[in-house]
Amino acid sequence: MNLLLLSNSTQYGRGYLEHALDTVTAFLPADARLAFVPYALADHDAYTARVRGALEPAGIRVRGVHENADPVAELAASDAVFIGGGNSFRLLDALYRTGLREAVRDAARNGLPYMGASAGTNMAAPTLRTSNDMPIVQPPSFDALGLVPFQINPHYLDPDPASTHKGETREERLTEFLEENDVPVLGLREGSWLRVREGVATVQGARSARLFTRGARPRELAAGSDVSGLLATEPRFDAPAR
């Protein structure tokens, strides 16, 4: 598979995809027809226009899948697919309703370049169980695309020792996940991404990532780290620690 999984699409102080634009344009085929999946936000037209504004100056032709009466046919006519960020539950629900969940999964497994950002990166994991989002809708299942066999937590935030907030930190929430599931979780800080190609997975971008596994302390992964071993993960969900 050929995957580019961004933690975020907008970096503080920069325009949409600007922080990763060189990587994105190198990832997408020259003069690509890109199927954009805007379902994580409510205004599909405005969202698609935003992506067009960022990518069409680089020669990438952006088509929102909602602009075709048959979104699956739009995907089939494209050279790559990009699933944007927003609410992961709303996004997955729409993928089920439109038939795109199976269509995107099968196309990506057959070599169609897949790019995700935030919620779109969540879709590449087996389930939504490590999403940061509120379940504003109820999809038929938490089962996502499963393009990688481990979980990802985009927008990973480190604990702030100066904070007076008493709710769980992100690290505590992911530790709770590992108490009930035996599946590694890759925490992607904003400005980082995961690149997967031909069986090789690499952490890339301007920041490091953090890897959570059951029974071990979280591990820092510098940009450039090879995490290909995660692709051999055999996930065990609903497997409480004993």
CSV table of C-alpha atoms in Angstrom, one decimal:
chain,number,residue,atom,x,y,z
A,1,MET,CA,0.0,0.0,0.0
A,2,ASN,CA,0.9,3.6,-0.5
A,3,LEU,CA,-0.2,5.7,2.5
A,4,LEU,CA,0.4,9.2,3.8
A,5,LEU,CA,-1.2,9.7,7.2
A,6,LEU,CA,-0.9,13.3,8.5
A,7,SER,CA,-1.6,14.1,12.1
A,8,ASN,CA,-3.1,17.5,11.1
A,9,SER,CA,-4.0,19.5,8.0
A,10,THR,CA,-3.4,22.9,9.4
A,11,GLN,CA,-0.4,24.0,11.5
A,12,TYR,CA,-0.5,27.0,13.8
A,13,GLY,CA,0.3,30.1,11.8
A,14,ARG,CA,0.3,28.5,8.4
A,15,GLY,CA,-2.2,27.8,5.7
A,16,TYR,CA,-4.1,24.6,4.9
A,17,LEU,CA,-1.6,21.8,4.3
A,18,GLU,CA,1.2,24.3,4.0
A,19,HIS,CA,3.4,22.6,6.6
A,20,ALA,CA,3.4,19.4,4.6
A,21,LEU,CA,2.9,20.7,1.0
A,22,ASP,CA,6.2,19.4,-0.4
A,23,THR,CA,5.5,16.0,1.0
A,24,VAL,CA,1.9,16.0,-0.3
A,25,THR,CA,2.8,17.0,-3.8
A,26,ALA,CA,5.6,14.5,-3.9
A,27,PHE,CA,3.2,11.8,-2.7
A,28,LEU,CA,0.5,12.5,-5.3
A,29,PRO,CA,1.0,11.5,-8.9
A,30,ALA,CA,1.8,14.3,-11.4
A,31,ASP,CA,-1.4,15.9,-12.7
A,32,ALA,CA,-3.3,13.7,-10.4
A,33,ARG,CA,-7.1,13.6,-10.3
A,34,LEU,CA,-7.7,13.5,-6.5
A,35,ALA,CA,-10.9,12.2,-5.0
A,36,PHE,CA,-11.5,14.3,-1.9
A,37,VAL,CA,-13.8,12.9,0.8
A,38,PRO,CA,-15.3,15.9,2.7
A,39,TYR,CA,-17.7,14.0,4.9
A,40,ALA,CA,-16.0,14.8,8.3
A,41,LEU,CA,-17.4,18.4,8.1
A,42,ALA,CA,-21.0,19.5,7.4
A,43,ASP,CA,-20.3,21.9,4.5
A,44,HIS,CA,-18.9,19.6,1.8
A,45,ASP,CA,-18.7,22.3,-0.9
A,46,ALA,CA,-16.7,24.8,1.3
A,47,TYR,CA,-14.4,22.0,2.5
A,48,THR,CA,-13.6,20.9,-1.1
A,49,ALA,CA,-13.0,24.4,-2.2
A,50,ARG,CA,-10.4,24.8,0.6
A,51,VAL,CA,-8.6,21.7,-0.6
A,52,ARG,CA,-8.7,22.9,-4.2
A,53,GLY,CA,-7.2,26.2,-3.1
A,54,ALA,CA,-4.3,24.5,-1.5
A,55,LEU,CA,-3.6,21.8,-4.1
A,56,GLU,CA,-4.7,23.0,-7.5
A,57,PRO,CA,-1.8,25.5,-7.8
A,58,ALA,CA,0.5,22.5,-7.7
A,59,GLY,CA,-1.4,20.9,-10.7
A,60,ILE,CA,-3.5,18.5,-8.7
A,61,ARG,CA,-7.1,18.3,-9.9
A,62,VAL,CA,-9.5,18.0,-6.9
A,63,ARG,CA,-12.9,16.5,-7.1
A,64,GLY,CA,-15.2,16.1,-4.1
A,65,VAL,CA,-16.7,12.7,-4.1
A,66,HIS,CA,-20.1,14.3,-3.2
A,67,GLU,CA,-20.0,16.2,-6.5
A,68,ASN,CA,-20.7,12.9,-8.3
A,69,ALA,CA,-24.2,11.3,-7.8
A,70,ASP,CA,-22.2,8.1,-7.4
A,71,PRO,CA,-19.3,8.7,-5.0
A,72,VAL,CA,-17.9,5.2,-5.6
A,73,ALA,CA,-17.7,5.9,-9.3
A,74,GLU,CA,-15.8,9.2,-8.6
A,75,LEU,CA,-13.3,7.2,-6.5
A,76,ALA,CA,-12.9,4.7,-9.3
A,77,ALA,CA,-12.1,7.5,-11.8
A,78,SER,CA,-9.4,9.0,-9.6
A,79,ASP,CA,-5.6,8.6,-9.3
A,80,ALA,CA,-5.5,9.1,-5.5
A,81,VAL,CA,-7.9,9.6,-2.6
A,82,PHE,CA,-7.7,12.1,0.3
A,83,ILE,CA,-9.9,11.9,3.4
A,84,GLY,CA,-9.9,15.1,5.3
A,85,GLY,CA,-10.2,15.9,9.0
A,86,GLY,CA,-13.2,16.8,11.1
A,87,ASN,CA,-15.4,14.5,13.2
A,88,SER,CA,-14.4,10.9,12.8
A,89,PHE,CA,-17.7,9.5,13.8
A,90,ARG,CA,-19.6,11.6,11.3
A,91,LEU,CA,-17.0,10.6,8.6
A,92,LEU,CA,-17.2,6.9,9.3
A,93,ASP,CA,-21.0,7.0,9.3
A,94,ALA,CA,-21.0,8.6,5.8
A,95,LEU,CA,-18.4,6.1,4.5
A,96,TYR,CA,-20.8,3.3,5.5
A,97,ARG,CA,-23.8,5.0,4.0
A,98,THR,CA,-22.2,5.8,0.6
A,99,GLY,CA,-20.4,2.5,0.2
A,100,LEU,CA,-17.1,4.2,0.3
A,101,ARG,CA,-15.8,2.3,3.3
A,102,GLU,CA,-15.4,-0.9,1.3
A,103,ALA,CA,-14.5,0.9,-1.9
A,104,VAL,CA,-11.7,3.0,-0.4
A,105,ARG,CA,-10.4,0.1,1.6
A,106,ASP,CA,-10.2,-2.2,-1.4
A,107,ALA,CA,-8.8,0.5,-3.7
A,108,ALA,CA,-6.0,1.4,-1.2
A,109,ARG,CA,-5.2,-2.3,-0.7
A,110,ASN,CA,-4.9,-2.6,-4.5
A,111,GLY,CA,-2.4,0.3,-4.7
A,112,LEU,CA,-4.5,3.5,-4.9
A,113,PRO,CA,-2.5,6.2,-3.1
A,114,TYR,CA,-4.3,7.1,0.2
A,115,MET,CA,-3.8,10.3,2.1
A,116,GLY,CA,-5.5,11.1,5.3
A,117,ALA,CA,-5.4,14.0,7.8
A,118,SER,CA,-6.6,13.8,11.4
A,119,ALA,CA,-10.0,12.0,11.0
A,120,GLY,CA,-8.8,10.7,7.7
A,121,THR,CA,-5.8,9.2,9.4
A,122,ASN,CA,-8.1,7.7,12.1
A,123,MET,CA,-9.9,5.9,9.2
A,124,ALA,CA,-6.7,4.1,8.2
A,125,ALA,CA,-6.6,2.3,11.6
A,126,PRO,CA,-8.7,-0.8,12.4
A,127,THR,CA,-11.2,1.1,14.6
A,128,LEU,CA,-12.2,4.5,16.0
A,129,ARG,CA,-11.4,3.5,19.6
A,130,THR,CA,-8.4,5.9,19.9
A,131,SER,CA,-10.1,8.9,18.3
A,132,ASN,CA,-10.2,12.2,20.2
A,133,ASP,CA,-13.6,13.1,18.8
A,134,MET,CA,-17.1,13.2,20.3
A,135,PRO,CA,-19.5,10.6,18.9
A,136,ILE,CA,-22.0,13.2,17.5
A,137,VAL,CA,-23.5,10.4,15.4
A,138,GLN,CA,-23.6,6.6,15.7
A,139,PRO,CA,-22.0,4.8,12.8
A,140,PRO,CA,-23.1,1.2,12.2
A,141,SER,CA,-19.7,0.0,13.7
A,142,PHE,CA,-16.5,1.4,15.0
A,143,ASP,CA,-14.7,-0.7,12.4
A,144,ALA,CA,-12.7,1.7,10.1
A,145,LEU,CA,-10.6,0.8,7.0
A,146,GLY,CA,-7.9,-1.2,8.6
A,147,LEU,CA,-5.2,-0.2,6.2
A,148,VAL,CA,-2.7,-0.5,9.0
A,149,PRO,CA,-3.1,-3.2,11.8
A,150,PHE,CA,-2.4,-0.8,14.7
A,151,GLN,CA,-4.1,2.3,16.1
A,152,ILE,CA,-3.2,5.9,15.5
A,153,ASN,CA,-3.9,8.9,17.7
A,154,PRO,CA,-3.6,12.1,15.6
A,155,HIS,CA,-3.1,15.5,17.4
A,156,TYR,CA,-1.3,13.7,20.2
A,157,LEU,CA,-0.8,16.1,23.1
A,158,ASP,CA,1.9,15.6,25.8
A,159,PRO,CA,0.8,16.1,29.5
A,160,ASP,CA,1.2,19.7,30.6
A,161,PRO,CA,2.8,19.7,34.1
A,162,ALA,CA,1.7,23.2,34.7
A,163,SER,CA,-2.0,22.6,33.9
A,164,THR,CA,-4.6,22.7,36.6
A,165,HIS,CA,-7.0,20.7,34.5
A,166,LYS,CA,-8.0,17.5,36.4
A,167,GLY,CA,-9.4,15.4,33.5
A,168,GLU,CA,-7.4,12.6,32.0
A,169,THR,CA,-4.4,13.4,29.9
A,170,ARG,CA,-4.1,11.9,26.4
A,171,GLU,CA,-1.5,9.5,27.8
A,172,GLU,CA,-3.9,8.4,30.5
A,173,ARG,CA,-6.7,7.8,28.0
A,174,LEU,CA,-4.4,5.7,25.8
A,175,THR,CA,-3.2,3.7,28.8
A,176,GLU,CA,-6.9,3.0,29.6
A,177,PHE,CA,-7.3,1.8,26.0
A,178,LEU,CA,-4.4,-0.6,26.4
A,179,GLU,CA,-6.0,-2.0,29.6
A,180,GLU,CA,-8.8,-3.3,27.4
A,181,ASN,CA,-7.1,-3.9,24.1
A,182,ASP,CA,-3.7,-5.3,23.1
A,183,VAL,CA,-2.9,-3.1,20.1
A,184,PRO,CA,-0.1,-0.6,19.7
A,185,VAL,CA,-1.1,3.1,19.4
A,186,LEU,CA,1.1,5.5,17.5
A,187,GLY,CA,0.6,9.0,18.8
A,188,LEU,CA,1.3,11.5,16.1
A,189,ARG,CA,2.0,15.0,17.3
A,190,GLU,CA,0.9,17.9,15.2
A,191,GLY,CA,3.4,18.5,12.4
A,192,SER,CA,4.3,14.8,12.1
A,193,TRP,CA,3.0,12.0,9.8
A,194,LEU,CA,3.4,8.4,9.0
A,195,ARG,CA,4.5,7.3,5.5
A,196,VAL,CA,3.8,3.7,4.4
A,197,ARG,CA,5.1,2.3,1.2
A,198,GLU,CA,5.9,-1.2,0.0
A,199,GLY,CA,6.0,-2.6,3.5
A,200,VAL,CA,8.1,0.1,5.0
A,201,ALA,CA,6.6,2.5,7.6
A,202,THR,CA,8.4,5.7,8.6
A,203,VAL,CA,7.6,8.5,11.0
A,204,GLN,CA,8.2,11.8,9.2
A,205,GLY,CA,7.7,15.5,9.6
A,206,ALA,CA,8.9,18.2,11.9
A,207,ARG,CA,8.1,16.5,15.2
A,208,SER,CA,8.6,13.1,16.9
A,209,ALA,CA,5.9,10.6,17.6
A,210,ARG,CA,5.1,8.5,20.7
A,211,LEU,CA,4.4,4.8,20.7
A,212,PHE,CA,2.2,3.2,23.3
A,213,THR,CA,2.2,-0.6,23.8
A,214,ARG,CA,0.7,-2.7,26.5
A,215,GLY,CA,3.0,-3.4,29.5
A,216,ALA,CA,5.7,-1.0,28.4
A,217,ARG,CA,6.5,2.7,29.0
A,218,PRO,CA,5.6,5.0,26.0
A,219,ARG,CA,8.5,5.3,23.6
A,220,GLU,CA,9.7,8.4,21.7
A,221,LEU,CA,10.2,8.0,18.0
A,222,ALA,CA,12.2,10.7,16.3
A,223,ALA,CA,11.4,11.8,12.8
A,224,GLY,CA,12.9,9.3,10.4
A,225,SER,CA,12.2,6.3,12.7
A,226,ASP,CA,11.5,3.1,10.9
A,227,VAL,CA,8.3,1.5,12.5
A,228,SER,CA,7.8,-1.1,9.8
A,229,GLY,CA,7.6,-3.8,12.6
A,230,LEU,CA,4.2,-2.3,13.5
A,231,LEU,CA,2.8,-3.6,10.1
A,232,ALA,CA,3.1,-7.1,11.5
A,233,THR,CA,0.8,-6.3,14.4
A,234,GLU,CA,-1.9,-8.9,15.2
A,235,PRO,CA,-4.4,-6.7,17.0
A,236,ARG,CA,-6.4,-8.1,19.9
A,237,PHE,CA,-9.4,-6.0,20.8
A,238,ASP,CA,-11.6,-6.5,23.8
A,239,ALA,CA,-8.7,-8.4,25.5
A,240,PRO,CA,-8.6,-7.0,29.0
A,241,ALA,CA,-5.2,-7.1,30.8
A,242,ARG,CA,-5.0,-9.8,33.5
